[in-house]
């Protein structure tokens, strides 16, 4: 599989160097793998820190900036960052108001962020953790006890980030993040597998006429391997899984919806998927208050998409609309 | 090649329906294939209209909105829209101040936009045309007499769009668009070919160890088929082609740079490419005043990227920074 890279070993550093060159508003510490805002966090504000394996860009470093993350710590491809990175990030951005760790529910990430929280506590940094586990496809998975964290991570980072920006306290910001996660459900389908830089073949085999239904963002197996079929049928199945699990998303609910590309799916196809999602939610009496369509939580060069539906309290929509200025999500400023 | 679609025939309509559902600020006329701003164009403002074959999303419909295009007319995949679409778009958005057609230099587009301009003139609509032909790779090509129009289209639409928004007259807006095009050079490389919805194989054959150097956005052949090699070498060759042609981009120049993904290339790879572009321009004494890294002018699911370098007058940067609110380019509002 051809990729723009020099060596597999230098890939992440080379990519982070480019990120830093492109965005003066970010400070990219390539050696320690920590990305922060160049101008820091305003006095007295809670700081959101996230991180995880690389390969899901723009998540997380692309969401560092005013109104969203204070810092991100990227691990190697599909590999958790280490506690030292997380600790360095927390120490770099804590204003004294405390730090919220946004952690996708994968065993390695959870363990390392737990350790980092302990170390930060020893250094007098108050830490709250928001665990994201929105993927309804499977209960346990290759790298997960419990549900996987996927598309809702973006929603948690945006909405809790806006709460931090307006000056909410540590407990409040963390609580908002947890409520966003609790209100969110996701489901993904892969048309092709992704290939890790340096590997000579994709992470799994997927025949030309089959799809992986319920796939994870590292290519973890989903619920079933099925025959390819028309998009409307695929989307109907994805939405059925989400709605079956999302018991309190009833008629009259508002929702924030993310139709997310996994990396190699054209935007035209994502809009086609969104159209069907919108029709199905309308049939259920659900109003889509806000939406986002594009590549936000990817799996390298996987073709496929995920759908995330968050039952939106009015306060979520208000915080969603707050100004944000990051490399990959920006409005209002 | 698996895609999210129902039938090849319904693909474009289904995708446009989703675009309209996702963006209430757009009015999507699916039957006539015209996308306009829901709230129209402010009185007395010049209106920019663009269009071309579909398959390059977000170009052009994703750039309809305040501060950029007034309308887009998407053709079938890789096929020019017809004059009637362009005329309908012009008639829908003209405030009396005139319409600027932004036309990528492909034989079909040029012919059809010319015809539409004549028809619009007959209807009393004043039209100026800005032809985009920034691709230095080849002089003539499969679908082109002269150079192909590629990444610079985005720059023309943003910068001339901002001029229209602030109230510049028809001749001035068109002149700014032409100057942006004249100041821009692009070059693209494909790692894989794209597959058209409904086709059962990619548009051309590209072995696993070869790349198409100087490829067009429809997969047109470039300068040469070459062996895959490290990214830094590929980027050095792309930049050499651009700089050899860009004689007045010397030490002390400012530039606006676009590193553009062709559809299936991860953002992490695009940043890696950007880092090398920035280093090469720094070596040449060129300052990158503004940049954009991401998927903007795509070729369906092609893996590859293009580099566009625009020698930036101060006025270009000022107009670049002006607020813009479209589905796929947004800041300041």
XYZ file of C-alpha atoms in Angstrom:
666
model
C 0.000 0.000 0.000
C 1.578 3.250 -1.149
C 1.749 6.160 1.267
C 3.405 9.536 1.454
C 6.116 8.693 3.971
C 9.861 8.596 4.271
C 10.287 5.743 6.730
C 7.680 4.110 8.906
C 9.744 5.067 11.953
C 9.829 8.759 11.077
C 6.212 8.967 9.912
C 4.659 10.390 13.052
C 7.430 12.918 13.686
C 7.374 14.061 10.048
C 3.600 14.449 10.148
C 3.666 16.381 13.430
C 6.360 18.663 12.021
C 4.029 19.509 9.158
C 1.131 20.082 11.547
C 3.259 22.535 13.502
C 4.464 24.288 10.354
C 0.903 24.694 9.106
C -0.584 25.985 12.348
C 1.315 28.668 14.262
C -1.540 28.648 16.793
C -0.326 25.212 17.864
C 2.854 24.421 19.739
C 3.961 20.971 18.615
C 6.562 19.318 20.828
C 7.679 16.568 18.475
C 10.124 14.947 20.878
C 7.650 14.568 23.719
C 4.610 14.155 21.437
C 2.534 16.868 23.046
C 0.471 19.421 21.102
C -0.744 22.525 22.956
C -2.118 25.967 22.108
C 0.710 28.426 21.449
C -1.033 31.074 23.516
C -1.948 28.692 26.311
C -5.203 28.544 28.253
C -6.777 31.655 29.745
C -6.265 32.153 33.473
C -8.622 30.198 35.659
C -10.001 28.072 32.849
C -10.291 24.283 33.026
C -8.090 22.573 30.433
C -9.236 19.613 28.311
C -6.562 17.081 27.398
C -7.091 14.154 25.097
C -4.978 11.683 23.236
C -4.785 8.201 21.912
C -3.123 6.272 19.167
C -2.391 8.166 15.979
C -4.124 7.197 12.744
C -7.442 8.868 13.571
C -6.567 12.358 12.314
C -7.787 15.029 12.705
C -8.619 13.504 16.133
C -7.094 14.621 18.515
C -4.398 17.178 17.634
C -6.593 18.761 14.962
C -9.037 19.765 17.707
C -6.560 21.669 19.856
C -7.426 25.348 19.991
C -9.680 27.995 21.468
C -12.990 26.525 22.555
C -11.948 22.891 22.369
C -8.868 20.951 23.551
C -6.034 22.569 25.477
C -3.668 19.734 24.574
C -3.402 16.426 22.755
C -0.882 13.643 23.136
C -0.627 11.425 20.059
C 0.684 7.893 20.498
C 2.226 5.774 17.796
C -0.213 4.543 15.141
C -3.093 2.709 16.854
C -1.101 2.643 20.121
C -1.908 4.476 23.346
C 0.319 7.362 24.335
C 2.305 6.785 27.518
C 1.482 8.300 30.927
C 4.507 10.625 30.749
C 3.051 12.295 27.656
C -0.298 12.781 29.341
C 1.361 14.118 32.476
C 3.505 16.519 30.438
C 0.389 17.719 28.623
C -1.544 18.212 31.859
C 1.339 20.064 33.496
C 1.736 22.288 30.431
C -1.877 23.446 30.352
C -3.183 23.383 33.920
C -4.014 26.887 35.108
C -4.788 25.651 38.606
C -8.436 25.138 37.661
C -7.849 21.483 36.857
C -7.654 19.208 33.859
C -10.252 17.001 32.190
C -8.881 13.903 30.490
C -11.083 12.821 27.570
C -10.343 9.121 27.166
C -11.644 6.759 24.516
C -12.478 3.416 26.074
C -9.603 1.179 24.989
C -7.715 -0.862 27.545
C -4.316 0.744 26.935
C -5.629 4.309 26.930
C -7.677 3.781 30.068
C -4.743 2.254 31.946
C -2.293 4.936 30.892
C -4.624 7.876 31.517
C -5.406 6.398 34.960
C -1.721 6.272 35.736
C -1.231 9.809 34.436
C -4.116 11.045 36.583
C -2.433 9.552 39.651
C 0.898 11.125 38.754
C -0.783 14.475 38.090
C -2.539 14.237 41.453
C 0.840 13.721 43.104
C 1.948 16.958 41.458
C -1.064 18.833 42.752
C -2.986 18.897 39.474
C -6.674 18.132 39.901
C -7.886 15.712 37.214
C -11.312 14.480 36.196
C -11.700 11.798 33.545
C -14.463 11.518 30.950
C -14.589 8.057 29.437
C -16.079 7.838 25.938
C -17.792 4.561 25.058
C -20.430 5.322 22.448
C -20.048 2.462 19.942
C -23.083 0.182 20.217
C -21.722 -2.411 17.793
C -20.084 -4.739 20.337
C -19.889 -5.013 24.096
C -16.233 -6.086 24.312
C -13.699 -6.004 21.496
C -10.097 -6.658 20.567
C -8.732 -3.728 22.575
C -11.696 -2.985 24.805
C -13.518 -4.053 27.921
C -16.962 -2.566 27.423
C -17.932 -0.423 24.490
C -15.445 1.309 22.240
C -15.052 5.071 22.119
C -15.479 6.501 18.616
C -17.322 9.430 17.026
C -18.799 10.817 20.254
C -15.271 11.826 21.245
C -15.554 14.791 18.907
C -18.848 15.837 20.461
C -17.497 15.529 23.999
C -14.414 17.556 23.098
C -16.420 20.318 21.398
C -19.189 20.646 23.950
C -17.149 20.214 27.124
C -14.447 22.378 25.540
C -16.956 25.194 25.125
C -17.994 24.795 28.761
C -14.363 25.094 29.832
C -13.917 28.145 27.625
C -16.824 29.996 29.223
C -15.348 29.363 32.665
C -17.284 26.408 34.069
C -15.532 24.646 36.956
C -13.787 21.289 36.799
C -16.679 19.188 38.059
C -19.186 20.919 35.793
C -17.062 20.546 32.661
C -16.480 16.856 33.377
C -20.159 16.332 34.083
C -21.140 17.920 30.774
C -18.648 15.674 28.979
C -20.079 12.587 30.660
C -23.623 13.626 29.805
C -22.695 14.096 26.145
C -21.166 10.634 26.069
C -24.141 9.093 27.821
C -26.465 10.705 25.281
C -24.476 9.462 22.254
C -24.552 6.246 20.243
C -22.395 5.319 17.251
C -22.133 2.561 14.678
C -19.597 2.075 11.863
C -19.249 0.070 8.667
C -16.042 -0.586 6.746
C -15.890 -1.142 2.995
C -12.119 -1.677 3.063
C -9.458 -2.203 5.721
C -6.778 0.356 6.517
C -3.049 -0.150 6.104
C -0.595 1.013 8.763
C 2.414 3.026 7.495
C 5.207 0.579 6.804
C 2.926 -2.457 6.535
C 2.743 -4.090 3.139
C -0.883 -5.116 3.415
C -4.157 -4.028 5.036
C -4.899 -4.875 8.664
C -7.536 -7.417 7.719
C -8.896 -9.110 4.632
C -12.203 -7.930 3.257
C -13.329 -9.436 -0.042
C -14.467 -7.138 -2.832
C -18.137 -8.028 -2.244
C -18.197 -7.895 1.558
C -18.361 -5.237 4.285
C -17.485 -5.275 7.982
C -20.588 -4.227 9.905
C -19.891 -2.670 13.305
C -16.177 -2.198 12.640
C -13.962 -0.369 15.133
C -11.656 2.537 14.371
C -8.615 0.260 14.441
C -10.250 -2.262 12.140
C -11.455 -4.420 15.058
C -14.107 -6.897 13.958
C -17.680 -5.803 14.314
C -20.910 -7.731 14.540
C -20.757 -9.518 11.248
C -19.153 -9.809 7.860
C -21.912 -9.240 5.313
C -22.485 -8.958 1.595
C -22.224 -5.528 0.033
C -25.623 -3.962 -0.613
C -27.255 -0.630 -1.473
C -26.338 2.294 0.765
C -29.912 2.844 1.950
C -30.019 -0.707 3.317
C -26.653 -0.376 5.029
C -27.671 2.918 6.631
C -31.028 1.481 7.704
C -29.200 -1.321 9.520
C -26.756 1.083 11.158
C -29.573 3.336 12.320
C -31.603 0.357 13.559
C -28.669 -0.634 15.784
C -28.343 2.906 17.116
C -32.063 3.421 17.692
C -32.529 0.020 19.352
C -29.939 1.044 21.924
C -30.952 4.681 22.237
C -34.158 4.105 24.189
C -34.714 7.668 25.309
C -34.277 9.166 21.844
C -37.969 9.388 21.075
C -40.323 11.482 19.073
C -39.788 15.131 19.905
C -36.111 14.702 20.715
C -33.423 16.958 19.309
C -30.185 15.431 18.089
C -26.684 16.368 17.045
C -25.635 14.008 14.248
C -22.170 13.223 12.946
C -21.717 11.319 9.696
C -18.028 10.601 9.768
C -15.763 9.293 7.026
C -13.128 6.745 8.017
C -10.508 8.240 5.695
C -10.947 7.079 2.109
C -14.645 7.685 1.543
C -15.538 10.605 -0.750
C -17.561 13.436 0.756
C -20.233 12.846 -1.887
C -20.889 9.390 -0.409
C -20.981 10.767 3.143
C -23.661 13.263 2.104
C -25.614 10.444 0.509
C -25.439 8.591 3.842
C -26.441 11.734 5.746
C -29.519 12.146 3.577
C -30.730 8.689 4.577
C -29.893 9.241 8.255
C -31.892 12.466 8.228
C -34.871 10.741 6.623
C -34.835 7.913 9.174
C -34.614 10.306 12.123
C -37.418 12.411 10.679
C -39.537 9.242 10.505
C -38.848 8.758 14.209
C -39.884 12.303 15.014
C -36.340 13.323 15.882
C -35.189 16.810 14.867
C -31.551 17.172 13.849
C -30.552 20.400 15.570
C -26.963 20.355 14.306
C -24.915 18.113 12.069
C -21.406 17.538 10.856
C -20.471 15.557 7.733
C -16.837 14.793 6.953
C -13.648 13.039 8.075
C -13.193 13.652 11.795
C -12.454 10.342 13.537
C -10.697 8.283 10.921
C -8.904 4.990 10.601
C -6.028 5.898 8.278
C -7.108 5.006 4.742
C -10.116 2.858 5.586
C -13.133 3.287 3.330
C -16.247 3.367 5.442
C -18.249 5.613 7.695
C -19.651 5.929 11.157
C -22.870 7.509 12.321
C -23.123 9.168 15.736
C -26.426 10.352 17.161
C -26.369 12.449 20.328
C -29.656 13.251 22.015
C -29.148 16.946 22.457
C -30.185 18.880 25.503
C -30.643 22.562 24.696
C -27.442 23.309 26.586
C -25.503 20.962 24.313
C -26.651 22.865 21.232
C -25.786 26.169 22.856
C -22.260 24.944 23.642
C -21.955 23.348 20.194
C -22.617 26.755 18.636
C -19.976 28.519 20.732
C -16.988 29.803 18.740
C -14.189 27.317 18.107
C -10.868 27.782 16.372
C -8.884 24.604 15.753
C -7.164 23.278 12.617
C -10.071 20.969 11.754
C -13.134 22.453 13.405
C -13.712 26.160 13.221
C -16.542 28.619 13.326
C -17.452 31.961 14.851
C -13.833 33.173 15.034
C -14.885 -1.057 -5.898
C -17.383 -0.718 -3.070
C -19.134 2.588 -2.561
C -22.010 3.929 -0.517
C -24.560 4.228 -3.298
C -27.963 2.909 -4.281
C -27.661 2.957 -8.050
C -25.072 4.683 -10.185
C -27.880 6.626 -11.857
C -29.264 7.992 -8.597
C -25.894 8.700 -6.999
C -25.656 12.404 -7.732
C -29.264 13.152 -6.810
C -28.989 11.144 -3.591
C -25.786 12.930 -2.655
C -27.227 16.374 -3.409
C -30.282 15.533 -1.316
C -27.988 14.831 1.616
C -26.074 18.053 1.024
C -29.321 19.987 1.149
C -30.512 18.167 4.259
C -27.237 18.892 6.047
C -27.038 22.579 5.156
C -30.169 24.695 5.500
C -28.076 27.685 4.378
C -28.006 26.092 0.918
C -30.873 25.764 -1.484
C -30.303 22.589 -3.477
C -32.382 22.271 -6.626
C -31.845 18.589 -7.323
C -33.845 18.469 -10.529
C -32.005 21.332 -12.205
C -28.693 20.657 -10.446
C -28.221 24.147 -9.127
C -27.023 24.959 -5.591
C -27.506 28.499 -4.300
C -27.485 30.332 -0.974
C -30.873 30.079 0.748
C -30.757 33.752 1.659
C -29.516 34.855 -1.728
C -26.909 37.466 -2.516
C -27.007 40.906 -0.907
C -28.370 43.723 -3.077
C -25.888 45.166 -5.482
C -23.265 42.500 -4.956
C -21.546 40.659 -7.784
C -22.337 36.925 -7.764
C -19.724 34.212 -8.331
C -20.963 31.080 -10.090
C -18.875 27.996 -10.631
C -19.438 24.414 -11.610
C -17.971 21.452 -13.330
C -18.152 17.709 -13.266
C -18.995 16.123 -9.929
C -16.452 13.913 -8.185
C -14.278 16.762 -6.894
C -16.234 17.442 -3.697
C -16.269 19.666 -1.752
C -15.568 21.664 -4.962
C -17.825 23.430 -5.976
C -21.098 23.120 -4.038
C -19.251 22.910 -0.718
C -17.981 26.450 -1.324
C -21.378 28.076 -1.797
C -22.068 30.553 0.970
C -21.377 33.997 2.383
C -18.035 35.301 1.203
C -17.492 32.744 -1.534
C -19.708 31.319 -4.307
C -23.263 32.481 -4.911
C -24.075 29.312 -6.845
C -22.652 26.056 -8.128
C -23.869 23.793 -10.901
C -22.638 20.221 -10.561
C -22.479 18.066 -13.674
C -22.514 14.301 -13.761
C -19.339 12.639 -12.462
C -16.351 14.054 -14.375
C -18.721 15.603 -16.934
C -19.329 19.270 -17.552
C -22.674 20.715 -16.507
C -24.807 21.938 -19.381
C -25.322 25.599 -20.367
C -28.915 25.532 -19.108
C -27.701 24.790 -15.590
C -25.218 27.624 -15.695
C -27.825 29.997 -17.080
C -30.331 28.982 -14.403
C -27.671 29.551 -11.738
C -26.739 32.963 -13.128
C -30.372 34.027 -13.382
C -31.046 32.870 -9.824
C -28.253 34.877 -8.242
C -27.731 37.973 -10.378
C -28.613 41.119 -8.427
C -28.061 43.283 -11.477
C -24.414 43.782 -10.539
C -23.331 40.944 -12.796
C -22.042 37.414 -12.551
C -18.512 36.013 -12.587
C -18.183 32.505 -14.016
C -15.229 30.663 -12.481
C -14.339 28.013 -15.060
C -11.723 25.302 -14.803
C -9.944 24.917 -18.124
C -11.433 21.750 -19.583
C -12.779 21.728 -23.117
C -16.348 20.824 -22.160
C -16.596 23.309 -19.313
C -15.133 26.131 -21.367
C -17.490 25.496 -24.272
C -20.578 25.223 -22.069
C -19.789 28.232 -19.896
C -19.125 30.255 -23.074
C -22.522 29.294 -24.383
C -24.144 30.091 -21.029
C -22.450 33.510 -20.987
C -23.931 34.253 -24.415
C -27.368 33.136 -23.299
C -27.101 35.167 -20.100
C -26.059 38.201 -22.131
C -29.182 37.765 -24.239
C -31.158 37.897 -21.006
C -29.453 41.084 -19.903
C -27.145 39.486 -17.353
C -23.619 40.853 -17.481
C -21.076 38.030 -17.264
C -17.303 37.984 -16.860
C -15.398 34.704 -17.007
C -12.317 33.769 -15.014
C -10.528 30.796 -16.521
C -8.457 28.701 -14.110
C -5.439 26.917 -15.605
C -2.886 26.480 -12.849
C -1.612 22.926 -13.383
C 1.970 23.088 -14.658
C 2.235 19.337 -15.236
C 1.204 19.248 -18.894
C 0.453 21.778 -21.614
C -2.449 19.876 -23.212
C -4.220 16.857 -21.798
C -7.015 14.376 -22.364
C -9.775 16.905 -21.769
C -7.849 20.134 -22.134
C -6.372 22.554 -24.607
C -3.765 24.396 -22.552
C -3.204 23.830 -18.877
C -5.718 22.139 -16.588
C -7.546 23.977 -13.829
C -7.088 22.364 -10.418
C -6.281 23.553 -6.873
C -6.132 27.265 -7.697
C -9.884 27.145 -8.271
C -10.385 27.182 -4.511
C -8.127 30.216 -4.149
C -9.893 32.091 -6.946
C -13.297 31.314 -5.455
C -12.288 32.393 -1.928
C -10.399 35.559 -2.841
C -12.662 36.821 -5.626
C -15.644 35.774 -3.504
C -14.446 38.038 -0.708
C -14.031 40.896 -3.172
C -17.609 40.382 -4.338
C -18.815 40.271 -0.745
C -17.246 43.618 0.118
C -18.950 45.192 -2.871
C -16.316 45.382 -5.609
C -17.729 45.817 -9.103
C -17.916 43.162 -11.803
C -14.722 44.091 -13.605
C -12.741 44.376 -10.389
C -13.907 41.026 -9.020
C -13.094 39.289 -12.295
C -9.704 40.985 -12.450
C -8.845 39.825 -8.941
C -9.844 36.273 -9.865
C -7.647 36.377 -12.972
C -4.713 37.736 -10.997
C -5.048 34.955 -8.417
C -5.026 32.373 -11.198
C -2.055 34.002 -12.919
C -0.150 33.953 -9.621
C -0.872 30.254 -8.941
C 0.866 27.035 -9.954
C -0.156 23.475 -9.082
C 1.211 19.960 -9.463
C -0.348 16.619 -8.449
C 0.745 13.041 -7.894
C -1.513 9.981 -7.731
C -0.720 6.879 -5.719
C -3.904 5.128 -6.855
C -6.579 5.698 -9.480
C -10.155 6.641 -8.633
C -13.226 4.585 -9.414
C -16.399 6.181 -10.789
C -19.658 5.166 -9.040
C -21.042 2.191 -10.917
C -17.750 1.231 -12.540
C -16.288 -2.081 -11.484
C -12.674 -1.008 -11.724
C -10.477 2.095 -11.361
C -10.167 4.577 -14.219
C -6.597 3.528 -14.975
C -4.124 0.868 -13.939
C -1.373 1.851 -11.555
C 0.866 -0.953 -10.281
C 1.508 -1.270 -6.552
C 5.035 0.140 -6.892
C 4.322 3.031 -9.269
C 2.896 6.545 -9.089
C 1.423 8.884 -11.696
C 3.437 12.100 -11.607
C 1.557 15.169 -12.812
C -1.848 13.472 -12.738
C -5.040 15.415 -13.459
C -8.134 15.530 -11.254
C -9.949 13.128 -13.551
C -7.049 10.706 -13.579
C -5.665 12.122 -16.836
C -2.087 11.006 -17.430
C 0.626 13.309 -16.201
C 4.245 13.703 -17.143
C 5.446 10.229 -16.323
C 4.760 6.952 -14.624
C 7.491 6.513 -12.023
C 8.586 4.178 -9.271
C 7.265 4.816 -5.771
C 9.829 6.558 -3.586
C 10.115 8.419 -0.260
C 7.708 11.316 0.231
C 10.467 13.904 0.539
C 11.730 12.985 -2.931
C 8.251 13.085 -4.448
C 7.546 16.483 -2.902
C 10.934 17.810 -4.015
C 10.077 16.863 -7.605
C 6.606 18.413 -7.379
C 8.013 21.631 -5.969
C 10.786 21.700 -8.572
C 8.147 21.609 -11.305
C 6.181 24.402 -9.647
C 9.196 26.616 -8.947
C 10.668 26.127 -12.431
C 7.450 27.531 -13.859
C 6.854 30.183 -11.203
C 9.592 32.555 -12.296
C 8.455 35.583 -10.321
C 8.141 33.702 -7.031
C 11.503 34.724 -5.682
C 13.175 35.344 -2.375
C 11.086 37.765 -0.340
C 7.779 36.655 -1.893
C 4.738 35.801 0.176
C 2.652 32.768 -0.759
C -0.668 31.133 -0.058
C -0.135 27.357 -0.148
C -2.688 24.590 -0.527
C -1.727 20.978 0.122
C -4.755 19.164 -1.152
C -5.754 15.531 -0.730
C -7.290 13.795 -3.732
C -9.804 11.867 -1.621
C -8.277 8.784 -0.034
C -5.091 10.176 1.476
C -5.017 10.469 5.276
C -4.615 13.946 6.741
C -1.478 12.752 8.548
C 0.186 12.183 5.164
C -0.935 15.581 3.867
C 0.675 17.271 6.873
C 3.855 15.318 6.216
C 3.800 16.666 2.651
C 3.085 20.189 3.894
C 6.104 20.080 6.196
C 8.373 19.373 3.241
C 6.703 22.039 1.087
C 7.223 24.594 3.838
C 10.899 23.655 4.195
C 11.506 23.953 0.443
C 9.796 27.337 0.218
C 11.755 28.558 3.241
C 14.957 27.528 1.439
C 13.829 29.690 -1.473
C 13.205 32.659 0.796
C 9.441 32.449 0.301
C 7.206 33.166 3.300
C 3.986 31.184 3.549
C 1.476 33.816 4.590
C -1.483 31.444 4.707
C -2.021 27.750 4.147
C -4.697 25.131 3.865
C -4.169 21.380 4.279
C -6.976 18.926 3.551
C -9.344 17.520 0.934
C -10.702 20.411 -1.137
C -10.373 19.557 -4.842
C -10.633 15.798 -4.968
C -10.879 13.038 -7.500
C -13.378 10.689 -5.872
C -11.385 8.033 -3.995
C -7.996 8.674 -5.568
C -5.033 8.462 -3.200
C -2.654 11.295 -3.935
C -2.194 14.984 -3.395
C -1.705 18.246 -5.173
C 0.348 21.257 -4.173
C -0.752 24.774 -5.142
C 1.480 27.785 -4.586
C -0.011 31.242 -5.131
C 2.318 34.234 -5.036
C 0.308 36.388 -2.703
C -0.124 40.095 -3.093
C -1.024 41.722 0.214
C -4.548 42.256 -1.067
C -4.937 38.502 -1.665
C -4.074 37.754 1.961
C -6.481 40.434 3.160
C -9.307 38.923 1.081
C -8.305 35.399 2.111
C -8.763 36.398 5.755
C -12.226 37.852 5.183
C -15.048 35.915 6.854
C -16.440 32.975 4.922
C -19.295 30.610 5.754
C -19.689 27.616 3.479
C -20.101 23.912 4.240
C -16.420 23.165 3.657
C -14.576 26.420 4.238
C -15.501 28.559 7.180
C -13.950 31.133 9.443
C -14.769 34.444 11.046
C -18.541 33.791 11.152
